[in-house]
Amino acid sequence: MTRTGVTALAASMLLGACAAGPEIRGTGDLGVVIERATGSVKLVEHSHDTVLGEVGELGDLSHAAIVFSRDERFAYVFGRDGGLTKLDLLTQKLAGRVMQAGNSIGGAISADGRLVAVANYEPGGIRVFDAETLAPVADIPTGSKVVGLEDAPGNRFVFSLYDKGEIWLADLSEPASPQITKFTGIGRQPYDALVTPDGRYYIAGLFGEDGLAMLDLWRPEAGIRRVLVGYGRGETALPVFKMPHLESWAVADGHAFIPAVGRHEVLVIDLATWTEAGRIPVEGQPVFVMARPDGRQLWVNFALPDNGVVQVIDVPSLKVVHRLEPGPGVLHLEFTPRGERVWLSVRDADQIKVYDTATFSLLATLPAEKPSGIFFTARAHRIGL
Amino acid sequence: MRSRGIAVFGALLLMGTPALAATPSPNRQEALRHMVRQDCGSCHGMTLKGGLGSSLLPQALDGIPAESLTDIILNGIPGTPMPPWAALLSADEAAWIANELKKGLAP
């Protein structure tokens, strides 16, 4: 080929690249990893376990959380500093950003995908935004720090009031005029909550007492039911160096599994009777108890000083069957959609580690600055995530 | 040699204030700073401006004596999620953290 030919070819390739815009690809295998110290996120994909890019200047991302648009193209990042950022996973650019409060703790996306709600500590309440434009839609002040904000079927949001011990159910069928149902006296200091994968039950963990508060979303008129009341009665709880998280309700084999507060135990709940079905002794105070998507295994990480360890529980036998030491400061874990692999963020090693969940072998190590939450787009189609 | 060493040690003891005598080593200070930002930050915010826990910025701690903060760090606040850190921190380390927080913890 002549030199002119080469030049022309190169020019047409450049033109072609410009005209085509972002690479044409699906988004079902994409994910976002929070880099909390630098206020940035890593964009990743889990078909080949690689980092695709990085987006920065997202503010204070300590304890940041993410939900996805139903087309799995956009991530909504909830920052600690009240920043709500809409991130385009394909162009790797910001598609919108608002500073909507002074201090925030997470959010949820409505069943129809049109509303994004943010839980705020300061000012206490939730604020709801148009998922397309991030324009404000509704403001629901609570006079309390809000925790455990979850989506529920029927374009409803459910959340708990840490300072007041209440659960509020907000129906946003008419987004501009939310219908609020309040449940009071649910227990002291709800710290986090979750919705079961079928969207039926909302369960808030209580820090101020042993037990959980459960709301049946099929029958909200029945009110709050207390579950596992006094599970630690007569025992001295250990100091809790990190609040457990309930983002992902580990439900498997007719049982639900939750971290015990201040104990080296995973609590097992019988879902038919909502009574305690057992306790699984583990190495430290559990923070996340996550079920592999098929429900066969639970992976558990721990609070200080055991946060370098991950244990795997076999669900049929309710026993710990494996122990890993991925590195210092294991903060979060996320399964691939079918659960053949799990990604772990190892904060103090500045690494993400990918393991095979059948053989427990390490498959990949990816760099990330002080990684915390890992979020895969498959969450877009799951209730309560 | 030996007697001179003892003399120097004695002089240091006389000169040094209790706080200075108990200052953690530079390496340990680094680890403590990291712990405050990353682990205390889980509740108090990584920038320490507050979250589920209260703000730990100097203006928020103004009026609270360092000794009280040290006591809170070591013994926690019963009835709240603030745990006692005495199992993971010595009294000197807690005092150092309290003083650093009041000054504004260096990033």
Short mmCIF file of C-alpha atoms in Angstrom, two decimals:
data_model
loop_
_atom_site.label_atom_id
_atom_site.label_comp_id
_atom_site.label_asym_id
_atom_site.label_seq_id
_atom_site.Cartn_x
_atom_site.Cartn_y
_atom_site.Cartn_z
CA MET A 1 0.00 0.00 0.00
CA THR A 2 1.25 3.48 -0.83
CA ARG A 3 1.91 6.01 1.81
CA THR A 4 -1.10 8.07 0.63
CA GLY A 5 -3.22 4.96 0.87
CA VAL A 6 -2.13 4.36 4.43
CA THR A 7 -2.83 7.97 5.37
CA ALA A 8 -6.26 7.86 3.77
CA LEU A 9 -7.05 4.61 5.55
CA ALA A 10 -5.94 6.01 8.88
CA ALA A 11 -8.01 9.14 8.30
CA SER A 12 -11.11 7.14 7.45
CA MET A 13 -10.58 4.97 10.55
CA LEU A 14 -10.39 8.08 12.67
CA LEU A 15 -13.51 9.50 11.07
CA GLY A 16 -15.28 6.22 11.50
CA ALA A 17 -14.36 6.08 15.18
CA CYS A 18 -15.68 9.60 15.71
CA ALA A 19 -18.92 8.94 13.90
CA ALA A 20 -19.58 5.69 15.71
CA GLY A 21 -19.28 7.27 19.17
CA PRO A 22 -18.85 4.84 22.03
CA GLU A 23 -18.10 1.22 21.29
CA ILE A 24 -21.30 -0.73 20.66
CA ARG A 25 -21.62 -3.20 23.48
CA GLY A 26 -24.14 -4.49 25.98
CA THR A 27 -24.15 -3.31 29.58
CA GLY A 28 -25.31 -6.46 31.37
CA ASP A 29 -21.79 -7.36 32.45
CA LEU A 30 -20.74 -3.91 33.61
CA GLY A 31 -20.17 -2.68 37.11
CA VAL A 32 -18.97 0.23 39.19
CA VAL A 33 -16.49 0.12 42.07
CA ILE A 34 -16.43 2.98 44.56
CA GLU A 35 -13.00 4.43 45.32
CA ARG A 36 -13.94 6.19 48.47
CA ALA A 37 -10.77 8.05 49.31
CA THR A 38 -10.35 9.69 45.93
CA GLY A 39 -13.99 10.40 45.16
CA SER A 40 -13.76 8.38 41.98
CA VAL A 41 -15.23 5.18 40.59
CA LYS A 42 -13.75 2.39 38.49
CA LEU A 43 -15.91 1.13 35.64
CA VAL A 44 -15.44 -2.61 35.30
CA GLU A 45 -16.77 -5.60 33.38
CA HIS A 46 -17.08 -9.13 34.68
CA SER A 47 -17.03 -11.17 31.48
CA HIS A 48 -13.26 -10.88 31.40
CA ASP A 49 -12.63 -9.26 34.79
CA THR A 50 -11.14 -6.00 33.56
CA VAL A 51 -11.21 -2.31 34.37
CA LEU A 52 -12.69 -0.27 31.53
CA GLY A 53 -12.16 3.21 32.86
CA GLU A 54 -12.37 5.63 35.72
CA VAL A 55 -14.51 8.65 36.47
CA GLY A 56 -13.53 11.15 39.14
CA GLU A 57 -14.66 14.25 40.97
CA LEU A 58 -17.74 12.66 42.48
CA GLY A 59 -17.24 14.21 45.92
CA ASP A 60 -17.10 12.36 49.25
CA LEU A 61 -17.79 8.73 48.44
CA SER A 62 -17.36 7.23 51.90
CA HIS A 63 -20.24 4.81 52.27
CA ALA A 64 -21.40 5.57 48.72
CA ALA A 65 -24.03 3.35 47.14
CA ILE A 66 -25.34 2.86 43.62
CA VAL A 67 -28.54 1.89 41.83
CA PHE A 68 -28.91 1.35 38.09
CA SER A 69 -31.37 2.49 35.45
CA ARG A 70 -33.51 -0.29 34.05
CA ASP A 71 -31.69 -0.13 30.72
CA GLU A 72 -28.49 -0.82 32.70
CA ARG A 73 -26.77 2.10 31.02
CA PHE A 74 -26.78 4.64 33.83
CA ALA A 75 -25.56 4.39 37.41
CA TYR A 76 -26.92 6.69 40.10
CA VAL A 77 -24.19 7.30 42.66
CA PHE A 78 -25.25 8.42 46.14
CA GLY A 79 -22.36 10.24 47.82
CA ARG A 80 -21.95 10.91 51.51
CA ASP A 81 -21.84 14.66 50.89
CA GLY A 82 -25.36 14.74 49.43
CA GLY A 83 -24.18 14.53 45.83
CA LEU A 84 -26.39 12.54 43.46
CA THR A 85 -24.53 11.71 40.26
CA LYS A 86 -25.90 10.08 37.13
CA LEU A 87 -23.13 8.27 35.35
CA ASP A 88 -23.22 7.01 31.76
CA LEU A 89 -21.45 3.63 31.75
CA LEU A 90 -21.02 3.63 27.97
CA THR A 91 -19.55 7.08 27.40
CA GLN A 92 -17.90 6.99 30.86
CA LYS A 93 -19.08 10.53 31.44
CA LEU A 94 -21.38 12.28 33.89
CA ALA A 95 -24.95 12.55 32.63
CA GLY A 96 -26.07 14.75 35.52
CA ARG A 97 -25.19 15.75 39.04
CA VAL A 98 -27.00 17.58 41.83
CA MET A 99 -26.00 18.42 45.39
CA GLN A 100 -29.31 17.59 47.01
CA ALA A 101 -28.52 17.57 50.74
CA GLY A 102 -25.68 18.00 53.21
CA ASN A 103 -25.21 14.43 54.33
CA SER A 104 -26.62 11.30 52.71
CA ILE A 105 -26.59 7.54 53.12
CA GLY A 106 -27.91 5.86 50.00
CA GLY A 107 -30.89 5.63 47.74
CA ALA A 108 -33.27 3.59 45.65
CA ILE A 109 -34.90 3.60 42.22
CA SER A 110 -38.65 3.16 41.76
CA ALA A 111 -40.22 0.08 40.25
CA ASP A 112 -41.01 1.94 37.02
CA GLY A 113 -37.48 3.30 36.84
CA ARG A 114 -38.62 6.90 36.68
CA LEU A 115 -37.85 8.08 40.19
CA VAL A 116 -34.63 8.09 42.18
CA ALA A 117 -34.95 8.63 45.93
CA VAL A 118 -32.12 9.60 48.27
CA ALA A 119 -31.97 9.00 52.03
CA ASN A 120 -30.57 11.96 53.91
CA TYR A 121 -29.13 12.44 57.38
CA GLU A 122 -28.96 16.21 57.05
CA PRO A 123 -31.56 17.54 56.53
CA GLY A 124 -33.27 14.34 57.69
CA GLY A 125 -35.68 12.94 55.13
CA ILE A 126 -35.83 11.63 51.61
CA ARG A 127 -35.77 13.57 48.38
CA VAL A 128 -37.06 12.19 45.12
CA PHE A 129 -35.76 13.08 41.67
CA ASP A 130 -36.71 12.48 38.07
CA ALA A 131 -34.43 9.63 36.94
CA GLU A 132 -34.12 11.14 33.48
CA THR A 133 -33.27 14.74 34.35
CA LEU A 134 -32.52 14.69 38.10
CA ALA A 135 -35.11 17.45 38.49
CA PRO A 136 -36.64 17.48 42.00
CA VAL A 137 -40.00 15.70 42.24
CA ALA A 138 -40.81 15.33 45.94
CA ASP A 139 -39.34 16.24 49.31
CA ILE A 140 -40.32 14.21 52.37
CA PRO A 141 -38.80 15.65 55.57
CA THR A 142 -38.78 13.31 58.55
CA GLY A 143 -37.03 15.20 61.34
CA SER A 144 -34.71 12.21 61.73
CA LYS A 145 -31.78 10.60 60.02
CA VAL A 146 -33.14 8.23 57.41
CA VAL A 147 -31.68 4.75 56.93
CA GLY A 148 -32.65 1.63 55.00
CA LEU A 149 -34.35 3.30 52.05
CA GLU A 150 -35.65 0.59 49.74
CA ASP A 151 -37.87 0.37 46.69
CA ALA A 152 -40.99 -1.76 46.81
CA PRO A 153 -43.52 -2.84 44.16
CA GLY A 154 -46.16 -0.27 43.29
CA ASN A 155 -43.73 2.64 43.00
CA ARG A 156 -43.40 2.72 46.74
CA PHE A 157 -40.37 3.57 48.84
CA VAL A 158 -39.92 2.29 52.39
CA PHE A 159 -37.47 3.74 54.88
CA SER A 160 -36.64 3.86 58.59
CA LEU A 161 -36.13 6.79 60.94
CA TYR A 162 -33.02 6.19 63.03
CA ASP A 163 -33.70 8.86 65.66
CA LYS A 164 -37.44 8.24 66.02
CA GLY A 165 -37.79 4.48 65.68
CA GLU A 166 -40.33 4.63 62.86
CA ILE A 167 -40.86 3.08 59.45
CA TRP A 168 -42.49 5.16 56.71
CA LEU A 169 -44.10 3.78 53.58
CA ALA A 170 -44.31 6.34 50.78
CA ASP A 171 -46.53 5.61 47.78
CA LEU A 172 -45.35 7.62 44.80
CA SER A 173 -47.94 6.47 42.28
CA GLU A 174 -48.61 10.20 42.01
CA PRO A 175 -45.00 11.35 42.27
CA ALA A 176 -45.70 14.97 43.15
CA SER A 177 -48.05 14.08 46.01
CA PRO A 178 -46.62 11.12 47.94
CA GLN A 179 -49.01 9.24 50.21
CA ILE A 180 -47.21 8.46 53.46
CA THR A 181 -48.12 5.73 55.94
CA LYS A 182 -46.19 5.97 59.20
CA PHE A 183 -45.46 3.11 61.59
CA THR A 184 -44.30 4.25 65.02
CA GLY A 185 -42.71 2.45 67.94
CA ILE A 186 -40.99 -0.10 65.73
CA GLY A 187 -37.97 -0.41 68.06
CA ARG A 188 -34.90 1.56 69.03
CA GLN A 189 -32.38 2.81 66.50
CA PRO A 190 -33.16 1.05 63.24
CA TYR A 191 -29.76 1.09 61.49
CA ASP A 192 -30.42 -0.47 58.09
CA ALA A 193 -33.11 -2.41 56.29
CA LEU A 194 -33.85 -4.57 53.30
CA VAL A 195 -36.65 -5.83 51.11
CA THR A 196 -36.94 -9.53 50.35
CA PRO A 197 -36.19 -10.44 46.73
CA ASP A 198 -39.92 -10.94 46.05
CA GLY A 199 -40.63 -7.42 47.29
CA ARG A 200 -43.00 -8.61 49.98
CA TYR A 201 -41.25 -7.99 53.30
CA TYR A 202 -39.38 -4.96 54.56
CA ILE A 203 -37.17 -5.74 57.52
CA ALA A 204 -35.28 -3.18 59.60
CA GLY A 205 -32.40 -4.20 61.86
CA LEU A 206 -32.39 -2.57 65.28
CA PHE A 207 -29.23 -1.37 66.92
CA GLY A 208 -30.79 -0.23 70.19
CA GLU A 209 -32.23 -3.62 71.05
CA ASP A 210 -31.97 -7.24 69.98
CA GLY A 211 -34.49 -7.85 67.25
CA LEU A 212 -35.86 -6.83 63.89
CA ALA A 213 -38.95 -4.96 62.73
CA MET A 214 -40.83 -6.53 59.83
CA LEU A 215 -43.49 -4.97 57.60
CA ASP A 216 -45.55 -7.16 55.28
CA LEU A 217 -45.96 -4.98 52.18
CA TRP A 218 -48.83 -7.16 51.01
CA ARG A 219 -50.66 -6.29 54.22
CA PRO A 220 -49.29 -3.03 55.55
CA GLU A 221 -52.52 -2.54 57.50
CA ALA A 222 -51.40 -5.43 59.72
CA GLY A 223 -48.63 -3.18 61.03
CA ILE A 224 -45.14 -3.95 62.23
CA ARG A 225 -44.25 -7.38 63.50
CA ARG A 226 -41.26 -7.81 65.77
CA VAL A 227 -38.97 -10.66 64.87
CA LEU A 228 -36.22 -12.38 66.90
CA VAL A 229 -36.99 -10.22 69.90
CA GLY A 230 -34.24 -10.54 72.49
CA TYR A 231 -32.04 -12.86 70.44
CA GLY A 232 -29.10 -11.99 72.64
CA ARG A 233 -30.90 -11.95 75.95
CA GLY A 234 -28.70 -12.57 78.95
CA GLU A 235 -25.50 -12.27 76.96
CA THR A 236 -23.16 -9.33 76.92
CA ALA A 237 -22.82 -7.94 73.44
CA LEU A 238 -19.35 -7.12 72.13
CA PRO A 239 -18.41 -3.59 71.13
CA VAL A 240 -19.62 -3.07 67.55
CA PHE A 241 -16.73 -1.60 65.58
CA LYS A 242 -18.71 -1.42 62.37
CA MET A 243 -22.45 -1.36 61.74
CA PRO A 244 -23.67 -4.47 59.94
CA HIS A 245 -25.35 -3.97 56.57
CA LEU A 246 -28.60 -5.45 55.38
CA GLU A 247 -28.58 -4.34 51.76
CA SER A 248 -28.93 -7.78 50.39
CA TRP A 249 -31.34 -10.11 52.10
CA ALA A 250 -29.70 -13.48 52.09
CA VAL A 251 -32.59 -15.85 51.56
CA ALA A 252 -31.88 -19.48 50.82
CA ASP A 253 -33.43 -22.87 51.48
CA GLY A 254 -36.42 -21.47 53.39
CA HIS A 255 -34.14 -19.51 55.68
CA ALA A 256 -33.04 -15.93 55.87
CA PHE A 257 -29.61 -15.04 57.21
CA ILE A 258 -28.67 -11.84 58.94
CA PRO A 259 -25.62 -10.55 60.80
CA ALA A 260 -26.05 -10.53 64.57
CA VAL A 261 -25.22 -7.17 66.11
CA GLY A 262 -22.30 -7.38 68.51
CA ARG A 263 -21.90 -11.13 68.23
CA HIS A 264 -19.73 -13.53 66.28
CA GLU A 265 -22.82 -15.10 64.79
CA VAL A 266 -25.01 -15.23 61.73
CA LEU A 267 -28.66 -15.52 62.72
CA VAL A 268 -30.87 -17.96 60.85
CA ILE A 269 -34.57 -17.14 60.51
CA ASP A 270 -37.21 -19.67 59.51
CA LEU A 271 -39.23 -17.82 56.89
CA ALA A 272 -42.35 -19.91 57.46
CA THR A 273 -42.66 -18.92 61.10
CA TRP A 274 -40.36 -15.88 61.35
CA THR A 275 -38.68 -17.45 64.36
CA GLU A 276 -35.04 -18.17 65.04
CA ALA A 277 -33.96 -21.38 63.38
CA GLY A 278 -30.37 -21.33 64.58
CA ARG A 279 -27.12 -19.44 64.77
CA ILE A 280 -23.94 -20.03 62.86
CA PRO A 281 -20.74 -19.23 64.77
CA VAL A 282 -18.32 -17.23 62.64
CA GLU A 283 -14.88 -15.73 63.14
CA GLY A 284 -15.84 -12.11 63.82
CA GLN A 285 -18.74 -9.69 63.85
CA PRO A 286 -20.40 -10.05 60.47
CA VAL A 287 -20.92 -6.93 58.35
CA PHE A 288 -22.28 -8.36 55.10
CA VAL A 289 -23.92 -11.78 54.89
CA MET A 290 -24.44 -12.28 51.18
CA ALA A 291 -26.10 -15.27 49.54
CA ARG A 292 -24.70 -16.51 46.25
CA PRO A 293 -27.50 -15.99 43.71
CA ASP A 294 -28.35 -19.71 43.73
CA GLY A 295 -28.59 -19.64 47.52
CA ARG A 296 -26.17 -22.51 48.08
CA GLN A 297 -23.45 -20.46 49.80
CA LEU A 298 -23.22 -17.45 52.07
CA TRP A 299 -20.14 -15.24 52.01
CA VAL A 300 -19.50 -13.23 55.14
CA ASN A 301 -17.10 -10.40 55.89
CA PHE A 302 -16.34 -8.87 59.27
CA ALA A 303 -15.83 -5.73 61.31
CA LEU A 304 -12.50 -4.74 62.82
CA PRO A 305 -10.29 -6.41 63.93
CA ASP A 306 -11.28 -9.34 61.69
CA ASN A 307 -11.82 -7.39 58.48
CA GLY A 308 -9.09 -9.24 56.60
CA VAL A 309 -11.06 -12.48 56.67
CA VAL A 310 -13.97 -13.83 54.63
CA GLN A 311 -15.81 -17.00 55.53
CA VAL A 312 -18.02 -19.13 53.35
CA ILE A 313 -21.04 -20.90 54.84
CA ASP A 314 -22.60 -23.96 53.21
CA VAL A 315 -26.36 -23.42 53.38
CA PRO A 316 -27.62 -27.03 53.56
CA SER A 317 -25.35 -27.85 56.53
CA LEU A 318 -25.30 -24.31 58.02
CA LYS A 319 -21.56 -24.70 58.58
CA VAL A 320 -18.50 -22.66 57.67
CA VAL A 321 -16.77 -24.61 54.92
CA HIS A 322 -14.06 -22.21 53.81
CA ARG A 323 -11.97 -19.33 55.07
CA LEU A 324 -10.11 -16.81 52.94
CA GLU A 325 -7.69 -14.03 53.75
CA PRO A 326 -8.03 -11.79 50.72
CA GLY A 327 -6.06 -8.98 52.37
CA PRO A 328 -6.50 -6.13 54.84
CA GLY A 329 -9.84 -4.34 54.98
CA VAL A 330 -12.34 -6.46 53.03
CA LEU A 331 -15.24 -4.01 52.78
CA HIS A 332 -17.71 -5.42 50.30
CA LEU A 333 -18.47 -8.29 47.98
CA GLU A 334 -20.58 -8.70 44.88
CA PHE A 335 -21.48 -11.88 43.03
CA THR A 336 -21.67 -12.10 39.27
CA PRO A 337 -25.33 -12.47 38.20
CA ARG A 338 -25.26 -16.28 38.25
CA GLY A 339 -22.82 -16.46 41.13
CA GLU A 340 -19.95 -18.41 39.63
CA ARG A 341 -17.60 -15.66 40.71
CA VAL A 342 -17.41 -13.13 43.48
CA TRP A 343 -15.60 -9.79 43.55
CA LEU A 344 -14.16 -8.55 46.85
CA SER A 345 -12.92 -5.05 47.59
CA VAL A 346 -9.76 -5.14 49.68
CA ARG A 347 -9.48 -1.56 50.81
CA ASP A 348 -6.10 -1.42 52.48
CA ALA A 349 -4.40 -3.39 49.70
CA ASP A 350 -5.92 -1.08 47.05
CA GLN A 351 -7.16 -4.16 45.22
CA ILE A 352 -10.25 -5.88 43.92
CA LYS A 353 -9.96 -9.66 44.04
CA VAL A 354 -12.05 -12.03 41.98
CA TYR A 355 -12.63 -15.59 43.21
CA ASP A 356 -14.19 -18.70 41.74
CA THR A 357 -17.00 -19.58 44.16
CA ALA A 358 -16.77 -23.33 43.46
CA THR A 359 -13.02 -23.82 43.85
CA PHE A 360 -12.27 -20.66 45.90
CA SER A 361 -9.29 -20.03 43.66
CA LEU A 362 -8.18 -16.47 42.98
CA LEU A 363 -8.89 -15.63 39.34
CA ALA A 364 -7.93 -11.98 39.03
CA THR A 365 -6.57 -9.03 40.97
CA LEU A 366 -7.47 -5.54 39.79
CA PRO A 367 -6.09 -2.22 41.02
CA ALA A 368 -8.41 0.27 42.73
CA GLU A 369 -7.78 3.12 45.16
CA LYS A 370 -9.26 2.23 48.57
CA PRO A 371 -12.17 0.34 47.00
CA SER A 372 -15.40 -0.03 48.95
CA GLY A 373 -18.77 -0.85 47.35
CA ILE A 374 -18.90 -3.02 44.22
CA PHE A 375 -22.11 -2.81 42.18
CA PHE A 376 -22.96 -4.83 39.06
CA THR A 377 -25.67 -3.71 36.64
CA ALA A 378 -27.66 -6.92 37.18
CA ARG A 379 -29.01 -5.16 40.28
CA ALA A 380 -31.15 -3.06 37.92
CA HIS A 381 -33.67 -5.85 37.66
CA ARG A 382 -33.83 -6.91 41.28
CA ILE A 383 -36.34 -5.55 43.76
CA GLY A 384 -34.76 -3.87 46.75
CA LEU A 385 -31.31 -3.33 45.24
CA MET B 1 27.90 4.68 78.59
CA ARG B 2 25.29 3.05 80.68
CA SER B 3 25.13 5.79 83.29
CA ARG B 4 25.04 8.47 80.60
CA GLY B 5 22.13 6.68 78.96
CA ILE B 6 20.25 6.63 82.22
CA ALA B 7 21.00 10.30 82.79
CA VAL B 8 19.69 11.25 79.34
CA PHE B 9 16.59 9.16 79.91
CA GLY B 10 16.04 10.85 83.26
CA ALA B 11 16.44 14.27 81.71
CA LEU B 12 13.93 13.42 79.02
CA LEU B 13 11.49 12.28 81.65
CA LEU B 14 11.89 15.54 83.52
CA MET B 15 11.58 17.68 80.41
CA GLY B 16 8.84 15.85 78.60
CA THR B 17 5.20 16.54 79.32
CA PRO B 18 3.09 13.42 79.88
CA ALA B 19 1.48 13.87 76.45
CA LEU B 20 4.83 14.01 74.71
CA ALA B 21 6.15 11.01 76.56
CA ALA B 22 3.20 8.99 75.29
CA THR B 23 3.14 10.13 71.68
CA PRO B 24 2.81 7.13 69.34
CA SER B 25 5.66 6.39 66.94
CA PRO B 26 5.45 8.00 63.48
CA ASN B 27 4.44 4.66 61.94
CA ARG B 28 1.75 4.13 64.49
CA GLN B 29 0.51 7.71 64.00
CA GLU B 30 0.12 6.97 60.31
CA ALA B 31 -1.84 3.82 61.10
CA LEU B 32 -4.04 5.69 63.58
CA ARG B 33 -4.73 8.48 61.07
CA HIS B 34 -5.73 5.86 58.53
CA MET B 35 -7.94 4.15 61.07
CA VAL B 36 -9.72 7.38 62.02
CA ARG B 37 -10.41 8.34 58.41
CA GLN B 38 -11.31 4.90 57.12
CA ASP B 39 -12.86 3.09 60.07
CA CYS B 40 -14.20 5.84 62.33
CA GLY B 41 -15.18 7.41 59.00
CA SER B 42 -17.71 4.61 58.46
CA CYS B 43 -20.00 6.44 60.87
CA HIS B 44 -18.44 9.89 61.20
CA GLY B 45 -17.76 10.40 57.49
CA MET B 46 -14.37 10.10 55.86
CA THR B 47 -14.01 13.87 55.98
CA LEU B 48 -15.18 13.59 59.61
CA LYS B 49 -18.04 15.99 59.06
CA GLY B 50 -20.50 13.47 60.50
CA GLY B 51 -22.88 10.75 59.36
CA LEU B 52 -24.74 8.38 61.63
CA GLY B 53 -22.20 9.59 64.19
CA SER B 54 -21.58 13.24 65.00
CA SER B 55 -19.10 15.56 63.32
CA LEU B 56 -15.49 15.23 64.51
CA LEU B 57 -14.29 18.49 62.98
CA PRO B 58 -12.49 20.89 65.35
CA GLN B 59 -15.36 23.39 65.48
CA ALA B 60 -17.78 20.59 66.46
CA LEU B 61 -15.42 19.45 69.24
CA ASP B 62 -14.80 22.94 70.53
CA GLY B 63 -15.73 23.04 74.20
CA ILE B 64 -15.24 19.30 74.71
CA PRO B 65 -11.99 18.73 76.64
CA ALA B 66 -9.50 16.33 75.08
CA GLU B 67 -9.73 14.22 78.22
CA SER B 68 -13.46 13.72 77.66
CA LEU B 69 -12.88 12.76 74.04
CA THR B 70 -10.22 10.29 75.13
CA ASP B 71 -12.68 8.79 77.56
CA ILE B 72 -15.36 8.51 74.86
CA ILE B 73 -12.93 6.85 72.46
CA LEU B 74 -11.83 4.31 75.06
CA ASN B 75 -15.19 3.62 76.71
CA GLY B 76 -17.76 4.50 74.07
CA ILE B 77 -21.13 6.10 74.72
CA PRO B 78 -23.58 3.57 76.17
CA GLY B 79 -26.96 3.57 74.43
CA THR B 80 -25.46 4.74 71.14
CA PRO B 81 -23.52 2.93 68.40
CA MET B 82 -20.25 4.53 69.62
CA PRO B 83 -18.29 1.49 70.79
CA PRO B 84 -15.51 1.34 73.37
CA TRP B 85 -12.23 1.13 71.46
CA ALA B 86 -10.15 0.12 74.48
CA ALA B 87 -9.62 -3.36 73.03
CA LEU B 88 -7.96 -1.90 69.93
CA LEU B 89 -6.36 1.31 71.23
CA SER B 90 -4.17 2.14 74.22
CA ALA B 91 -5.02 5.10 76.44
CA ASP B 92 -2.05 7.02 74.96
CA GLU B 93 -3.24 6.36 71.44
CA ALA B 94 -6.76 7.47 72.26
CA ALA B 95 -5.37 10.65 73.84
CA TRP B 96 -3.26 11.31 70.75
CA ILE B 97 -6.32 10.86 68.49
CA ALA B 98 -8.39 13.18 70.71
CA ASN B 99 -5.73 15.89 70.50
CA GLU B 100 -5.34 15.46 66.75
CA LEU B 101 -9.10 15.70 66.23
CA LYS B 102 -9.25 18.93 68.21
CA LYS B 103 -6.44 20.36 66.08
CA GLY B 104 -7.93 19.02 62.85
CA LEU B 105 -6.60 15.63 61.81
CA ALA B 106 -4.02 15.99 59.04
CA PRO B 107 -5.13 14.16 55.89
#
